[in-house]
XYZ file of C-alpha atoms in Angstrom:
354
model
C -26.267 -60.080 -5.431
C -23.837 -62.958 -5.718
C -20.209 -63.104 -4.650
C -17.368 -64.043 -6.995
C -13.669 -64.601 -6.476
C -11.695 -61.407 -7.203
C -8.996 -63.394 -8.960
C -11.574 -65.231 -11.136
C -13.252 -61.937 -12.117
C -9.922 -60.285 -12.879
C -8.838 -63.214 -15.059
C -12.199 -63.273 -16.861
C -12.308 -59.511 -17.468
C -8.734 -59.456 -18.714
C -9.403 -62.314 -21.138
C -12.601 -60.691 -22.380
C -10.947 -57.356 -23.104
C -7.988 -59.146 -24.750
C -10.421 -61.160 -26.927
C -11.874 -57.794 -28.055
C -8.436 -56.780 -29.234
C -6.827 -54.932 -26.311
C -3.172 -55.931 -25.724
C -2.753 -58.180 -22.700
C -0.992 -55.725 -20.421
C -3.550 -53.032 -21.119
C -6.441 -55.472 -20.719
C -5.141 -56.454 -17.312
C -4.786 -52.893 -16.088
C -8.244 -51.861 -17.383
C -9.831 -54.922 -15.824
C -8.189 -54.239 -12.461
C -9.450 -50.658 -12.470
C -13.004 -51.710 -13.245
C -12.821 -54.221 -10.423
C -11.355 -51.600 -8.076
C -14.573 -49.636 -8.515
C -16.624 -52.680 -7.527
C -14.350 -53.329 -4.539
C -14.910 -49.783 -3.301
C -18.647 -49.951 -3.808
C -19.044 -47.957 -7.045
C -20.849 -50.745 -8.828
C -22.319 -48.605 -11.613
C -18.773 -47.814 -12.827
C -17.068 -51.174 -12.334
C -17.703 -54.344 -14.330
C -20.925 -52.701 -15.392
C -18.667 -50.860 -17.863
C -17.294 -54.037 -19.468
C -19.972 -54.531 -22.178
C -19.671 -50.980 -23.477
C -15.878 -51.099 -23.505
C -15.835 -54.433 -25.340
C -18.228 -52.994 -27.916
C -16.061 -49.894 -28.373
C -12.975 -52.004 -28.899
C -14.682 -54.246 -31.477
C -16.190 -51.389 -33.490
C -13.070 -49.229 -33.381
C -14.362 -46.423 -31.148
C -11.593 -47.215 -28.681
C -8.038 -47.255 -30.052
C -6.322 -50.516 -29.083
C -2.645 -49.755 -29.788
C -0.244 -46.837 -29.768
C 0.244 -44.215 -27.109
C -0.687 -40.630 -26.395
C 0.830 -37.554 -27.967
C 2.387 -34.969 -25.669
C 0.942 -31.681 -26.886
C 2.696 -29.426 -24.384
C 5.106 -29.972 -21.518
C 6.973 -28.175 -18.775
C 8.879 -29.138 -15.632
C 5.706 -29.940 -13.706
C 2.862 -30.034 -16.250
C 1.993 -31.861 -19.451
C -0.962 -31.933 -21.868
C -1.733 -35.190 -23.634
C -3.924 -36.111 -26.580
C -5.079 -39.675 -26.022
C -6.943 -39.944 -29.343
C -9.507 -42.425 -27.905
C -7.123 -44.746 -26.093
C -8.814 -46.740 -23.305
C -9.749 -44.257 -20.588
C -8.780 -46.298 -17.569
C -5.382 -47.193 -19.088
C -4.441 -43.640 -20.074
C -5.711 -42.164 -16.794
C -3.589 -44.599 -14.777
C -0.581 -43.536 -16.840
C -1.422 -39.888 -16.214
C -1.607 -40.513 -12.434
C 1.805 -42.212 -12.559
C 3.313 -39.399 -14.608
C 1.881 -36.713 -12.335
C 3.374 -38.506 -9.290
C 6.759 -38.694 -11.022
C 6.709 -34.949 -11.701
C 5.566 -34.219 -8.137
C 8.472 -36.214 -6.698
C 10.776 -33.985 -8.755
C 9.065 -30.590 -8.502
C 6.533 -30.872 -5.651
C 3.484 -30.720 -7.959
C 2.773 -32.657 -11.129
C -0.176 -31.966 -13.411
C -1.406 -33.793 -16.512
C -4.303 -32.591 -18.630
C -5.613 -35.322 -20.970
C -7.962 -34.793 -23.899
C -9.902 -37.360 -25.930
C -9.536 -40.220 -23.448
C -12.216 -42.879 -23.916
C -14.572 -43.031 -20.890
C -12.458 -43.183 -17.702
C -15.090 -44.922 -15.500
C -14.656 -44.503 -11.691
C -12.248 -41.831 -10.462
C -11.945 -43.469 -7.035
C -10.240 -46.442 -8.742
C -7.078 -44.372 -9.328
C -6.681 -42.758 -5.909
C -4.714 -45.401 -4.032
C -2.327 -45.605 -6.997
C -1.068 -42.230 -5.748
C -1.668 -42.364 -1.991
C 0.384 -45.585 -1.763
C 3.303 -43.403 -2.945
C 2.557 -40.838 -0.243
C 1.070 -38.415 -2.738
C -2.073 -36.347 -2.512
C -3.967 -36.669 -5.779
C -6.833 -34.729 -7.332
C -8.711 -35.832 -10.469
C -11.680 -34.460 -12.322
C -13.262 -35.328 -15.663
C -15.871 -34.046 -18.087
C -17.499 -35.238 -21.301
C -17.655 -32.324 -23.774
C -20.261 -33.884 -26.079
C -22.604 -34.771 -23.211
C -25.127 -32.339 -21.672
C -27.286 -33.728 -18.860
C -26.902 -31.280 -15.946
C -28.582 -27.869 -15.852
C -26.969 -24.654 -14.511
C -28.483 -23.263 -11.333
C -31.733 -21.522 -12.185
C -31.884 -22.996 -15.692
C -33.808 -25.775 -17.431
C -31.430 -26.399 -20.349
C -28.896 -29.198 -20.087
C -25.374 -27.818 -20.311
C -22.887 -29.948 -18.334
C -21.915 -33.588 -17.955
C -21.944 -34.869 -14.367
C -18.261 -33.907 -13.899
C -16.910 -36.157 -11.121
C -14.319 -34.828 -8.704
C -12.039 -37.136 -6.722
C -9.168 -36.740 -4.252
C -6.911 -39.113 -2.377
C -5.341 -37.767 0.810
C -2.722 -39.873 2.595
C -2.819 -40.072 6.380
C -0.736 -41.991 8.907
C -3.251 -44.832 8.481
C -5.841 -45.403 5.748
C -6.060 -42.644 3.154
C -9.082 -40.423 2.735
C -10.760 -41.274 -0.557
C -13.134 -38.637 -1.901
C -15.271 -39.291 -4.993
C -18.123 -36.942 -5.649
C -19.675 -34.946 -8.457
C -20.844 -31.443 -9.328
C -24.317 -32.932 -10.003
C -26.796 -34.368 -7.546
C -26.238 -37.771 -9.204
C -24.067 -39.479 -11.752
C -25.947 -41.069 -14.673
C -25.190 -44.634 -13.618
C -27.454 -44.647 -10.503
C -30.181 -42.793 -12.414
C -30.174 -45.339 -15.206
C -30.094 -48.234 -12.755
C -33.085 -46.844 -10.858
C -34.949 -46.431 -14.173
C -34.125 -49.986 -15.218
C -35.285 -51.394 -11.909
C -38.439 -49.292 -11.767
C -37.420 -47.469 -8.608
C -37.826 -43.854 -7.567
C -34.739 -41.832 -6.844
C -33.633 -41.458 -3.216
C -34.345 -37.709 -3.351
C -35.836 -35.434 -6.015
C -32.893 -34.500 -8.250
C -34.422 -33.997 -11.706
C -35.888 -30.736 -12.966
C -38.545 -31.167 -15.633
C -39.138 -28.964 -18.675
C -41.789 -27.010 -16.810
C -39.560 -26.374 -13.783
C -40.906 -29.093 -11.430
C -38.570 -31.151 -9.274
C -38.972 -34.915 -9.648
C -37.755 -38.178 -8.135
C -38.899 -40.176 -11.187
C -35.866 -41.333 -13.267
C -38.145 -41.537 -16.323
C -38.378 -37.730 -16.247
C -34.671 -37.747 -17.092
C -34.389 -40.847 -19.283
C -37.563 -40.497 -21.315
C -38.706 -36.927 -21.030
C -35.531 -34.849 -21.273
C -35.421 -33.441 -17.739
C -32.064 -32.257 -16.443
C -30.044 -33.358 -13.419
C -29.783 -30.624 -10.800
C -26.374 -29.432 -9.655
C -25.331 -30.200 -6.079
C -27.443 -28.119 -3.719
C -30.642 -28.624 -5.667
C -33.175 -25.916 -6.459
C -32.309 -23.840 -3.365
C -28.508 -23.958 -3.241
C -27.546 -25.314 -6.621
C -25.181 -22.424 -7.161
C -22.705 -24.562 -5.217
C -22.751 -27.402 -7.717
C -23.004 -24.934 -10.618
C -19.745 -23.337 -9.417
C -18.064 -26.754 -9.167
C -19.264 -27.639 -12.680
C -17.630 -24.476 -14.068
C -14.436 -25.202 -12.160
C -14.238 -28.781 -13.377
C -14.920 -27.691 -16.962
C -12.013 -25.265 -16.732
C -9.651 -27.919 -15.346
C -10.619 -31.004 -17.359
C -11.776 -29.280 -20.549
C -10.391 -25.832 -21.294
C -6.881 -26.425 -19.926
C -6.394 -29.391 -22.259
C -8.070 -27.743 -25.232
C -11.057 -30.080 -25.134
C -13.969 -27.891 -24.079
C -17.585 -27.806 -25.220
C -17.367 -25.211 -27.984
C -17.176 -26.835 -31.391
C -17.826 -30.382 -30.108
C -20.464 -32.567 -31.770
C -21.528 -36.188 -31.975
C -22.185 -38.668 -29.209
C -18.653 -39.704 -28.262
C -18.085 -40.458 -24.593
C -14.480 -39.282 -24.789
C -13.403 -37.510 -21.613
C -11.240 -34.565 -20.730
C -9.278 -35.429 -17.579
C -7.309 -33.325 -15.113
C -4.822 -35.075 -12.817
C -2.711 -33.258 -10.206
C -0.363 -34.925 -7.708
C 1.148 -33.077 -4.738
C 4.172 -34.395 -2.848
C 4.005 -33.180 0.794
C 7.767 -33.744 1.110
C 8.255 -30.566 -0.897
C 6.131 -28.569 1.593
C 6.190 -29.038 5.351
C 7.059 -32.727 5.034
C 5.151 -35.979 4.462
C 5.260 -37.062 8.099
C 3.806 -33.761 9.256
C 1.099 -33.893 6.565
C -0.014 -37.455 7.215
C -0.016 -37.002 10.976
C -2.099 -33.854 10.722
C -4.635 -35.432 8.354
C -4.803 -38.596 10.494
C -5.513 -36.484 13.622
C -8.203 -34.569 11.776
C -9.833 -37.807 10.577
C -9.891 -39.137 14.131
C -11.522 -35.936 15.405
C -14.294 -36.321 12.826
C -14.890 -39.979 13.729
C -15.041 -39.059 17.426
C -17.712 -36.412 16.822
C -20.859 -36.737 18.930
C -23.917 -37.810 16.942
C -27.637 -37.597 17.518
C -29.263 -40.544 19.349
C -29.724 -43.512 17.035
C -27.378 -42.199 14.397
C -24.305 -44.115 13.218
C -20.838 -42.785 13.974
C -19.281 -40.257 11.607
C -17.398 -41.835 8.676
C -14.519 -40.098 6.952
C -14.579 -40.405 3.118
C -12.992 -43.730 2.277
C -13.796 -45.522 5.562
C -16.737 -47.432 4.152
C -15.121 -48.015 0.777
C -11.909 -49.441 2.182
C -13.787 -51.684 4.672
C -15.934 -52.969 1.797
C -12.804 -53.573 -0.296
C -11.142 -55.642 2.414
C -14.346 -57.658 2.887
C -14.762 -58.354 -0.820
C -11.131 -59.365 -1.340
C -11.529 -61.904 1.467
C -15.110 -63.069 0.889
C -15.790 -62.399 -2.792
C -16.828 -59.465 -4.941
C -20.573 -58.749 -4.941
C -22.150 -58.448 -8.358
C -25.797 -57.673 -9.104
C -27.503 -60.146 -11.417
C -28.149 -57.339 -13.905
C -24.396 -56.780 -14.345
C -23.773 -60.440 -15.108
C -26.778 -60.494 -17.473
C -25.351 -57.542 -19.418
C -21.952 -59.220 -19.792
C -23.203 -62.658 -20.868
C -23.953 -61.783 -24.534
C -20.265 -60.906 -24.963
C -19.333 -64.118 -23.191
C -21.193 -66.072 -25.833
C -19.857 -63.995 -28.720
C -16.174 -64.059 -27.693
C -16.132 -67.525 -26.150
C -14.712 -66.493 -22.733
C -16.545 -68.401 -19.959
C -18.048 -66.346 -17.145
C -16.837 -67.481 -13.702
C -19.126 -69.331 -11.357
C -20.167 -67.625 -8.117
C -18.284 -68.441 -4.938
C -14.730 -68.499 -3.725
C -12.164 -71.127 -4.777
C -11.937 -74.005 -2.291
C -8.961 -73.795 0.056
C -6.714 -76.845 0.058
């Protein structure tokens, strides 16, 4: 791990995406969302995504220009067809639009189909919570099948992340999880580094549970749903729910899909507490609840309870002040595009203070 100035990484990433053909304003927003993932500690979905996104822009898999088409709309809901626009850019727009509708009607919902890969859902949460909104986001990849249903061995689902941002009277709660026992990023990183998985989360073709990432990457094993072999019905249920929200609602489900596109279906819903019992009441209640959790007794030798978002926001503050931590493998993956597009990669370290 080496630390880099946030500003230097943002400038570099923006310039690299722009050199690949993305308009400057879109490049800046996409770069900031990738970096937000790194700031919050989701390093497999941050700048790690730059090389793939640059390649998609150059070969035309990601649409550089134009905007989405509104397929259906109502007072508090819209369905968009993104037609392979950059996933982070269109998802940020969907969050903003959902918040606008929630301010007007109490709830705003946007279903997006055919968004290019949206990366880390946690990156979008503070975009809503800073406006006092509660936000929920989920996504699926209809052409991707890597997760098995509970009791099965056949891959059916994508990993289907689920995220929520909940404002409190202090820091927001930031939830980012998945219906599967793991996203693909950590699995692929463990495979690349020759490491076993932290827990057995792969089921092999003969029904054995494995902690070897090669059983997934090389031998076609499936990722178990949350709950594993014993209680995987929990993750299985969440996978079905997220498919309904991010796929079927927007008309971008699994039936009839083919190819290897990473285009996502995305569901975004914003809720304005002012239209219910009031924002002050809501944030005070959730802040009190968070404090009760943190104050919970723990077993001897165990760390205090953390509320979702505590670690991520502390890490973000540290990295903004002291530099963003990047693994050498991430920089190595980016460097071929540095050479090809002529955008210099920043040097490690923070700018000197004068």
